[in-house]
């Protein structure tokens, strides 16, 4: 049944592509942005709900802080499950092809996401609500491990020598765009509905939207991977799946370094997205909808900063830009807690400045080390590097930052951010030594 469904989707993709001849970098870029935006939209919809919905819906029997920490613990499960998903779906890719892998992965992601829209609360089924929430989150993580399509690597490899920084930043645009759409949608629901209606049904709507966006992303990617020209590019560039165990044996050291090189970016990523929302929601006398609008504004600055990172990296080098940004993040960590605790003006400055630094750093975080993989292992190695980078840098960041800040004050979150900057600088130094 599943095989016939996949075959039907592939056939439709080929029919669409029969009207088009040739694939250019612009089309690849659009496919990359759509795919990454869909993934990050799913990510942020869950993240926002884990702050303003799940503590009340699933954990009403504990205090709000404990409920949020439990939500963040479940939030991390997707990052733990993601490498497992990569292992499973790389095997599917090897045996049944990239289209089968993408179709199964994105349908699993969509089903796991839309299932959250039907999640019953603690009052209906007791602690089983938490288990269902965890199961859906694990499903999202496994699916995300299979959504690696190689488009970003192919885009970077087709880039001219003097434009690699520009092409490296294109996939990263999906993060702030996904946040803008998710925060904007939740802000609209929060501001236009009563509290009763929002918690009864309004919060569920973004999860239905996430499913629809996943469907669009699926066909956008299949349209690319089903063209003969695109298949030849993959074969010619040797962007083929390799066994995960074999890849780790050969390229394990580079995978580990690649996972820690963007740690400063990923630590800051959560310090300006998920963590501040939880801190404001729990500790500040401010409407949630207002702060969500601030996030939308700040994320727009993040888009501009990511674009700027492409121009800057092509002039000074990606490693230099990442190192400079890590130092800037270290400096930012010193006064970020004061800004976040400085009222609406301080919050706005914190968010905008944080997103500018994040955009410059995050825009190049994926290309600094992965480009060093040998061709035979680049496809699988890049996927594993991405998985581990998100696990180490982002998976537990909201939980750790909120836990430390709640017990030791906001200054503790600044120290956590500083540790990420130090890890990045060390990883970049080691990588430079290995590459020389």
Coordinates of N, CA, C and O in Angstrom, one line a residue, residues 45-195:
X45 N 6.2 26.0 16.0 CA 4.8 25.8 16.5 C 4.8 25.0 17.7 O 4.1 25.3 18.7
X46 N 5.6 23.9 17.7 CA 5.7 23.1 18.9 C 6.3 23.9 20.1 O 5.9 23.8 21.2
X47 N 7.4 24.6 19.8 CA 8.1 25.3 20.8 C 7.2 26.4 21.5 O 7.2 26.5 22.7
X48 N 6.4 27.1 20.7 CA 5.5 28.1 21.3 C 4.5 27.4 22.1 O 4.1 27.9 23.2
X49 N 3.9 26.4 21.6 CA 2.9 25.6 22.3 C 3.4 25.0 23.6 O 2.7 24.9 24.6
X50 N 4.7 24.7 23.6 CA 5.3 24.1 24.8 C 5.4 25.1 25.9 O 5.6 24.7 27.1
X51 N 5.3 26.4 25.6 CA 5.4 27.5 26.6 C 4.0 27.9 27.1 O 3.7 28.0 28.3
X52 N 3.1 28.1 26.1 CA 1.8 28.8 26.4 C 0.6 27.8 26.5 O -0.4 28.2 26.9
X53 N 0.8 26.6 26.0 CA -0.3 25.6 26.0 C -0.1 24.4 26.8 O -0.9 24.1 27.7
X54 N 1.0 23.6 26.5 CA 1.1 22.3 27.1 C 1.3 22.3 28.6 O 0.8 21.4 29.3
X55 N 1.9 23.3 29.2 CA 2.0 23.3 30.7 C 0.6 23.3 31.3 O 0.3 22.6 32.3
X56 N -0.3 24.0 30.7 CA -1.7 24.1 31.3 C -2.5 22.9 30.8 O -3.4 22.4 31.6
X57 N -2.3 22.5 29.6 CA -3.2 21.4 29.1 C -2.8 20.0 29.6 O -3.6 19.2 29.9
X58 N -1.4 19.8 29.6 CA -0.9 18.4 29.9 C -0.4 18.3 31.4 O -0.5 17.2 32.0
X59 N 0.1 19.4 31.9 CA 0.7 19.4 33.3 C 0.0 20.4 34.2 O 0.7 21.2 34.9
X60 N -1.3 20.4 34.3 CA -2.0 21.4 35.2 C -1.9 21.1 36.7 O -2.2 21.9 37.5
X61 N -1.4 19.8 37.0 CA -1.3 19.4 38.4 C 0.0 19.9 39.0 O 0.3 19.6 40.2
X62 N 0.9 20.6 38.3 CA 2.1 21.1 38.9 C 2.1 22.6 38.7 O 1.3 23.2 37.9
X63 N 3.1 23.3 39.3 CA 3.1 24.8 39.1 C 3.6 25.1 37.7 O 4.2 24.2 37.0
X64 N 3.3 26.3 37.2 CA 3.7 26.7 35.8 C 5.1 26.5 35.4 O 5.4 26.0 34.3
X65 N 6.1 26.8 36.3 CA 7.5 26.6 36.0 C 7.8 25.1 35.8 O 8.4 24.7 34.8
X66 N 7.3 24.3 36.7 CA 7.6 22.8 36.6 C 6.9 22.3 35.3 O 7.5 21.5 34.6
X67 N 5.7 22.7 35.0 CA 5.0 22.3 33.8 C 5.8 22.7 32.6 O 5.9 21.9 31.6
X68 N 6.3 23.9 32.5 CA 7.1 24.3 31.4 C 8.4 23.5 31.2 O 8.8 23.1 30.1
X69 N 9.0 23.2 32.4 CA 10.3 22.4 32.3 C 9.9 21.0 31.8 O 10.7 20.4 31.0
X70 N 8.8 20.4 32.2 CA 8.4 19.1 31.7 C 8.1 19.2 30.2 O 8.5 18.3 29.4
X71 N 7.5 20.3 29.7 CA 7.3 20.5 28.3 C 8.6 20.6 27.5 O 8.7 20.0 26.4
X72 N 9.6 21.3 28.1 CA 10.9 21.4 27.4 C 11.6 20.1 27.4 O 12.4 19.8 26.5
X73 N 11.4 19.3 28.5 CA 12.0 17.9 28.5 C 11.5 17.1 27.3 O 12.2 16.4 26.6
X74 N 10.2 17.2 27.1 CA 9.6 16.4 26.0 C 10.0 17.1 24.7 O 10.2 16.4 23.7
X75 N 10.2 18.4 24.6 CA 10.6 19.1 23.5 C 12.0 18.5 23.0 O 12.2 18.4 21.8
X76 N 12.8 18.1 23.9 CA 14.2 17.6 23.6 C 14.1 16.2 23.0 O 15.1 15.8 22.3
X77 N 13.0 15.5 23.2 CA 13.0 14.1 22.7 C 13.2 14.1 21.1 O 13.7 13.1 20.6
X78 N 12.7 15.1 20.4 CA 12.8 15.1 19.0 C 14.3 15.1 18.6 O 14.7 14.5 17.6
X79 N 15.1 15.9 19.3 CA 16.5 16.0 19.0 C 17.2 14.7 19.3 O 18.2 14.3 18.6
X80 N 16.8 14.0 20.3 CA 17.4 12.7 20.6 C 17.0 11.6 19.6 O 17.9 10.8 19.2
X81 N 15.8 11.7 19.1 CA 15.3 10.7 18.1 C 15.8 11.0 16.7 O 15.8 10.1 15.9
X82 N 16.2 12.2 16.4 CA 16.6 12.6 15.1 C 17.7 11.8 14.5 O 17.6 11.3 13.3
X83 N 18.8 11.6 15.2 CA 19.9 10.7 14.7 C 19.4 9.3 14.4 O 19.9 8.6 13.4
X84 N 18.5 8.8 15.2 CA 17.9 7.5 14.9 C 17.1 7.5 13.6 O 17.2 6.5 12.8
X85 N 16.4 8.6 13.4 CA 15.7 8.7 12.1 C 16.6 8.7 10.9 O 16.3 8.1 9.9
X86 N 17.7 9.4 11.1 CA 18.7 9.4 10.0 C 19.2 8.0 9.7 O 19.4 7.7 8.5
X87 N 19.5 7.3 10.7 CA 20.0 5.9 10.5 C 18.9 5.1 9.8 O 19.3 4.3 8.8
X88 N 17.7 5.2 10.2 CA 16.6 4.4 9.5 C 16.4 4.9 8.1 O 16.3 4.0 7.1
X89 N 16.3 6.2 7.9 CA 16.0 6.7 6.5 C 17.1 6.6 5.6 O 16.9 6.6 4.4
X90 N 18.3 6.6 6.0 CA 19.5 6.4 5.1 C 19.4 5.0 4.5 O 19.7 4.8 3.4
X91 N 18.9 4.0 5.4 CA 18.8 2.7 4.8 C 17.6 2.6 3.8 O 17.8 2.0 2.8
X92 N 16.6 3.4 4.0 CA 15.5 3.5 3.1 C 16.0 4.1 1.8 O 15.7 3.7 0.7
X93 N 16.8 5.2 1.9 CA 17.4 5.9 0.8 C 18.2 4.9 -0.1 O 18.1 4.9 -1.3
X94 N 19.0 4.1 0.6 CA 19.9 3.2 -0.1 C 19.1 2.1 -0.9 O 19.5 1.7 -2.0
X95 N 18.0 1.6 -0.3 CA 17.3 0.5 -0.8 C 16.1 0.9 -1.7 O 15.8 0.1 -2.7
X96 N 15.5 2.0 -1.4 CA 14.3 2.4 -2.2 C 14.3 3.8 -2.9 O 13.4 4.1 -3.6
X97 N 15.4 4.5 -2.6 CA 15.5 5.8 -3.3 C 15.2 7.0 -2.4 O 14.5 6.9 -1.4
X98 N 15.7 8.2 -2.9 CA 15.5 9.4 -2.2 C 14.0 9.8 -2.1 O 13.6 10.4 -1.1
X99 N 13.3 9.6 -3.2 CA 11.9 10.0 -3.2 C 11.1 9.2 -2.2 O 10.2 9.8 -1.5
X100 N 11.3 7.9 -2.1 CA 10.6 7.1 -1.1 C 10.9 7.6 0.3 O 10.1 7.7 1.2
X101 N 12.2 7.9 0.6 CA 12.6 8.4 1.9 C 11.9 9.7 2.2 O 11.4 9.8 3.3
X102 N 11.9 10.7 1.3 CA 11.3 11.9 1.6 C 9.8 11.8 1.8 O 9.3 12.5 2.7
X103 N 9.2 11.0 1.0 CA 7.7 10.9 1.1 C 7.3 10.3 2.4 O 6.5 10.8 3.1
X104 N 8.0 9.2 2.8 CA 7.7 8.6 4.1 C 8.0 9.5 5.3 O 7.2 9.7 6.2
X105 N 9.2 10.2 5.2 CA 9.6 11.1 6.3 C 8.6 12.2 6.4 O 8.2 12.6 7.6
X106 N 8.3 12.9 5.3 CA 7.4 14.1 5.5 C 6.0 13.7 5.8 O 5.3 14.5 6.5
X107 N 5.5 12.5 5.4 CA 4.2 12.1 5.9 C 4.2 11.8 7.3 O 3.3 12.1 8.1
X108 N 5.3 11.1 7.8 CA 5.4 10.8 9.2 C 5.5 12.2 10.0 O 4.8 12.3 11.1
X109 N 6.2 13.1 9.5 CA 6.3 14.4 10.2 C 4.9 15.1 10.2 O 4.5 15.6 11.2
X110 N 4.2 15.1 9.1 CA 2.9 15.7 9.1 C 1.9 15.0 10.0 O 1.2 15.7 10.7
X111 N 1.9 13.7 10.0 CA 1.0 12.9 10.9 C 1.3 13.2 12.3 O 0.4 13.4 13.2
X112 N 2.6 13.2 12.7 CA 3.0 13.4 14.1 C 2.7 14.8 14.5 O 2.3 15.1 15.7
X113 N 2.7 15.8 13.6 CA 2.4 17.2 13.9 C 0.9 17.4 14.0 O 0.4 18.0 15.0
X114 N 0.2 16.9 13.1 CA -1.3 17.1 13.1 C -1.9 16.3 14.3 O -3.0 16.7 14.8
X115 N -1.3 15.2 14.7 CA -1.8 14.5 15.8 C -1.8 15.4 17.1 O -2.7 15.2 18.0
X116 N -0.9 16.3 17.2 CA -0.9 17.2 18.3 C -2.1 18.1 18.4 O -2.5 18.6 19.4
X117 N -2.7 18.4 17.2 CA -3.9 19.2 17.1 C -5.1 18.5 17.8 O -6.0 19.1 18.1
X118 N -5.0 17.2 17.9 CA -6.1 16.4 18.5 C -5.8 15.9 19.9 O -6.5 15.1 20.5
X119 N -4.6 16.4 20.4 CA -4.2 16.0 21.7 C -5.2 16.3 22.8 O -5.5 17.5 23.1
X120 N -5.7 15.3 23.5 CA -6.6 15.5 24.7 C -5.7 16.0 25.9 O -4.5 15.7 26.0
X121 N -6.4 16.7 26.8 CA -5.7 17.2 27.9 C -5.7 16.2 29.1 O -6.3 15.2 29.1
X122 N -5.0 16.7 30.2 CA -4.9 15.9 31.4 C -6.3 15.6 32.0 O -6.6 14.5 32.5
X123 N -7.2 16.6 31.9 CA -8.5 16.4 32.5 C -9.3 15.3 31.8 O -10.2 14.8 32.4
X124 N -8.9 15.0 30.6 CA -9.7 14.0 29.8 C -9.1 12.6 30.0 O -9.8 11.6 30.2
X125 N -7.8 12.5 29.9 CA -7.2 11.1 30.0 C -6.0 11.0 31.0 O -5.3 10.0 31.0
X126 N -5.8 12.0 31.8 CA -4.8 11.9 32.8 C -3.4 12.0 32.3 O -3.1 12.7 31.3
X127 N -2.5 11.3 32.9 CA -1.1 11.3 32.5 C -0.8 10.7 31.1 O 0.3 10.9 30.6
X128 N -1.8 10.0 30.6 CA -1.7 9.5 29.2 C -1.5 10.6 28.2 O -0.9 10.4 27.2
X129 N -2.0 11.8 28.6 CA -1.8 13.0 27.7 C -0.3 13.3 27.5 O 0.2 13.6 26.4
X130 N 0.5 13.2 28.6 CA 1.9 13.4 28.5 C 2.6 12.4 27.6 O 3.5 12.7 26.8
X131 N 2.2 11.1 27.8 CA 2.8 10.0 26.9 C 2.5 10.2 25.5 O 3.3 10.0 24.6
X132 N 1.2 10.7 25.2 CA 0.9 10.9 23.8 C 1.7 12.1 23.2 O 2.1 12.1 22.0
X133 N 1.9 13.1 24.0 CA 2.7 14.3 23.6 C 4.1 13.8 23.3 O 4.7 14.2 22.3
X134 N 4.7 13.0 24.2 CA 6.0 12.5 24.0 C 6.1 11.6 22.7 O 7.1 11.7 22.0
X135 N 5.1 10.8 22.5 CA 5.1 9.9 21.3 C 5.1 10.7 20.0 O 5.8 10.4 19.1
X136 N 4.2 11.7 20.0 CA 4.2 12.6 18.8 C 5.5 13.3 18.6 O 6.0 13.5 17.5
X137 N 6.1 13.8 19.7 CA 7.4 14.5 19.6 C 8.5 13.6 19.1 O 9.3 14.0 18.3
X138 N 8.5 12.3 19.5 CA 9.5 11.4 19.0 C 9.2 11.1 17.6 O 10.2 11.0 16.8
X139 N 8.0 11.0 17.2 CA 7.6 10.8 15.8 C 8.2 12.0 14.9 O 8.7 11.7 13.8
X140 N 8.0 13.2 15.4 CA 8.6 14.3 14.7 C 10.1 14.2 14.5 O 10.6 14.5 13.5
X141 N 10.8 13.8 15.6 CA 12.2 13.7 15.6 C 12.7 12.6 14.6 O 13.6 12.9 13.8
X142 N 12.1 11.5 14.6 CA 12.5 10.4 13.7 C 12.2 10.9 12.2 O 13.1 10.7 11.4
X143 N 11.1 11.6 12.0 CA 10.8 12.0 10.7 C 11.8 13.1 10.2 O 12.2 13.1 9.0
X144 N 12.2 14.0 11.1 CA 13.2 15.0 10.7 C 14.5 14.4 10.3 O 15.2 15.0 9.5
X145 N 14.8 13.3 10.9 CA 16.0 12.6 10.5 C 16.0 12.1 9.0 O 17.0 11.9 8.4
X146 N 14.8 11.9 8.5 CA 14.6 11.5 7.1 C 14.4 12.6 6.1 O 14.3 12.3 4.9
X147 N 14.3 13.9 6.6 CA 14.0 14.9 5.7 C 15.2 15.5 5.0 O 15.1 16.4 4.2
X148 N 16.4 15.0 5.4 CA 17.6 15.5 4.8 C 17.6 15.1 3.3 O 17.6 13.9 3.0
X149 N 17.6 16.1 2.4 CA 17.5 15.8 1.0 C 18.8 16.0 0.2 O 18.8 15.8 -1.0
X150 N 19.8 16.6 0.8 CA 21.0 16.9 0.1 C 20.9 18.1 -0.8 O 21.9 18.5 -1.4
X151 N 19.8 18.8 -0.8 CA 19.7 20.0 -1.6 C 20.6 21.1 -1.2 O 21.2 21.8 -2.0
X152 N 20.8 21.3 0.1 CA 21.7 22.3 0.6 C 23.1 22.0 0.2 O 23.9 22.9 -0.3
X153 N 23.6 20.8 0.3 CA 24.9 20.4 -0.1 C 25.1 20.6 -1.6 O 26.1 21.1 -2.1
X154 N 24.1 20.2 -2.4 CA 24.2 20.3 -3.8 C 24.2 21.8 -4.2 O 25.0 22.2 -5.1
X155 N 23.5 22.6 -3.5 CA 23.5 24.0 -3.8 C 24.8 24.6 -3.6 O 25.4 25.4 -4.4
X156 N 25.4 24.2 -2.4 CA 26.8 24.8 -2.1 C 27.8 24.3 -3.1 O 28.7 25.0 -3.4
X157 N 27.7 23.0 -3.5 CA 28.7 22.5 -4.4 C 28.6 23.1 -5.8 O 29.6 23.1 -6.6
X158 N 27.4 23.6 -6.2 CA 27.3 24.2 -7.5 C 27.6 25.7 -7.4 O 27.5 26.4 -8.4
X159 N 28.0 26.2 -6.3 CA 28.2 27.6 -6.1 C 29.6 28.0 -6.7 O 30.6 27.2 -6.6
X160 N 29.7 29.1 -7.3 CA 31.1 29.6 -7.7 C 32.0 29.7 -6.5 O 31.5 30.0 -5.4
X161 N 33.3 29.7 -6.8 CA 34.3 29.7 -5.7 C 34.1 31.0 -4.8 O 34.2 30.9 -3.6
X162 N 33.8 32.1 -5.5 CA 33.7 33.4 -4.7 C 32.3 33.7 -4.2 O 32.0 34.8 -3.7
X163 N 31.3 32.7 -4.3 CA 30.0 32.9 -3.8 C 29.5 31.8 -2.9 O 28.3 31.7 -2.6
X164 N 30.5 31.1 -2.3 CA 30.1 30.0 -1.4 C 29.4 30.4 -0.2 O 28.5 29.8 0.3
X165 N 29.8 31.5 0.4 CA 29.1 32.1 1.5 C 27.7 32.4 1.3 O 26.8 32.2 2.1
X166 N 27.5 33.0 0.1 CA 26.1 33.4 -0.3 C 25.2 32.2 -0.4 O 24.1 32.2 0.1
X167 N 25.7 31.2 -1.1 CA 24.8 30.0 -1.2 C 24.7 29.2 0.1 O 23.7 28.5 0.3
X168 N 25.7 29.3 0.9 CA 25.6 28.6 2.2 C 24.5 29.2 3.1 O 23.9 28.5 3.9
X169 N 24.2 30.5 3.0 CA 23.2 31.1 3.8 C 21.8 30.8 3.4 O 20.9 31.0 4.2
X170 N 21.6 30.4 2.2 CA 20.2 30.3 1.7 C 19.4 29.3 2.5 O 18.2 29.6 2.9
X171 N 19.9 28.1 2.8 CA 19.1 27.2 3.6 C 18.7 27.7 5.0 O 17.7 27.4 5.5
X172 N 19.6 28.6 5.5 CA 19.4 29.1 6.9 C 18.2 30.1 7.0 O 17.7 30.4 8.0
X173 N 17.8 30.6 5.8 CA 16.7 31.5 5.8 C 15.4 30.9 6.3 O 14.5 31.6 6.8
X174 N 15.3 29.6 6.2 CA 14.1 28.9 6.7 C 13.8 29.1 8.1 O 12.6 29.1 8.6
X175 N 14.8 29.3 9.0 CA 14.6 29.4 10.4 C 13.9 30.7 10.8 O 12.8 30.6 11.4
X176 N 14.4 31.9 10.4 CA 13.6 33.1 10.8 C 12.3 33.2 10.0 O 11.3 33.7 10.6
X177 N 12.2 32.7 8.8 CA 10.9 32.7 8.1 C 9.9 31.8 8.8 O 8.7 32.2 9.0
X178 N 10.3 30.6 9.2 CA 9.5 29.8 10.0 C 9.0 30.4 11.3 O 7.8 30.2 11.7
X179 N 9.9 31.1 12.0 CA 9.5 31.7 13.2 C 8.6 32.9 13.0 O 7.6 33.0 13.8
X180 N 8.8 33.6 11.9 CA 7.8 34.7 11.6 C 6.4 34.2 11.4 O 5.5 34.8 11.9
X181 N 6.3 33.2 10.6 CA 5.0 32.6 10.3 C 4.4 32.0 11.6 O 3.2 32.3 11.9
X182 N 5.1 31.2 12.3 CA 4.6 30.6 13.5 C 4.2 31.6 14.6 O 3.1 31.5 15.2
X183 N 5.1 32.5 14.9 CA 4.8 33.6 15.9 C 3.7 34.5 15.5 O 2.8 34.8 16.3
X184 N 3.7 34.8 14.2 CA 2.6 35.7 13.7 C 1.2 35.0 13.8 O 0.2 35.6 14.2
X185 N 1.2 33.7 13.5 CA -0.1 32.9 13.6 C -0.5 32.8 15.0 O -1.7 33.0 15.3
X186 N 0.4 32.5 15.9 CA 0.0 32.4 17.3 C -0.4 33.7 17.9 O -1.3 33.8 18.7
X187 N 0.3 34.8 17.5 CA 0.0 36.1 18.0 C -1.4 36.5 17.5 O -2.2 37.1 18.3
X188 N -1.8 36.2 16.3 CA -3.1 36.5 15.8 C -4.2 35.7 16.6 O -5.2 36.3 17.0
X189 N -3.9 34.4 16.9 CA -4.9 33.6 17.6 C -5.0 34.1 19.1 O -6.1 34.2 19.6
X190 N -3.9 34.4 19.7 CA -3.9 34.9 21.1 C -4.7 36.2 21.2 O -5.5 36.5 22.1
X191 N -4.4 37.1 20.2 CA -4.9 38.5 20.3 C -6.4 38.6 19.9 O -7.1 39.5 20.3
X192 N -6.8 37.6 19.0 CA -8.2 37.7 18.5 C -9.2 36.8 19.2 O -10.4 37.0 19.0
X193 N -8.7 35.9 20.0 CA -9.6 35.0 20.7 C -9.6 35.2 22.2 O -8.6 35.7 22.7
X194 N -10.7 34.9 22.8 CA -10.7 34.9 24.3 C -9.8 33.8 24.8 O -9.5 32.8 24.1
X195 N -9.4 33.9 26.0 CA -8.6 32.9 26.6 C -9.2 31.5 26.6 O -8.6 30.5 26.3

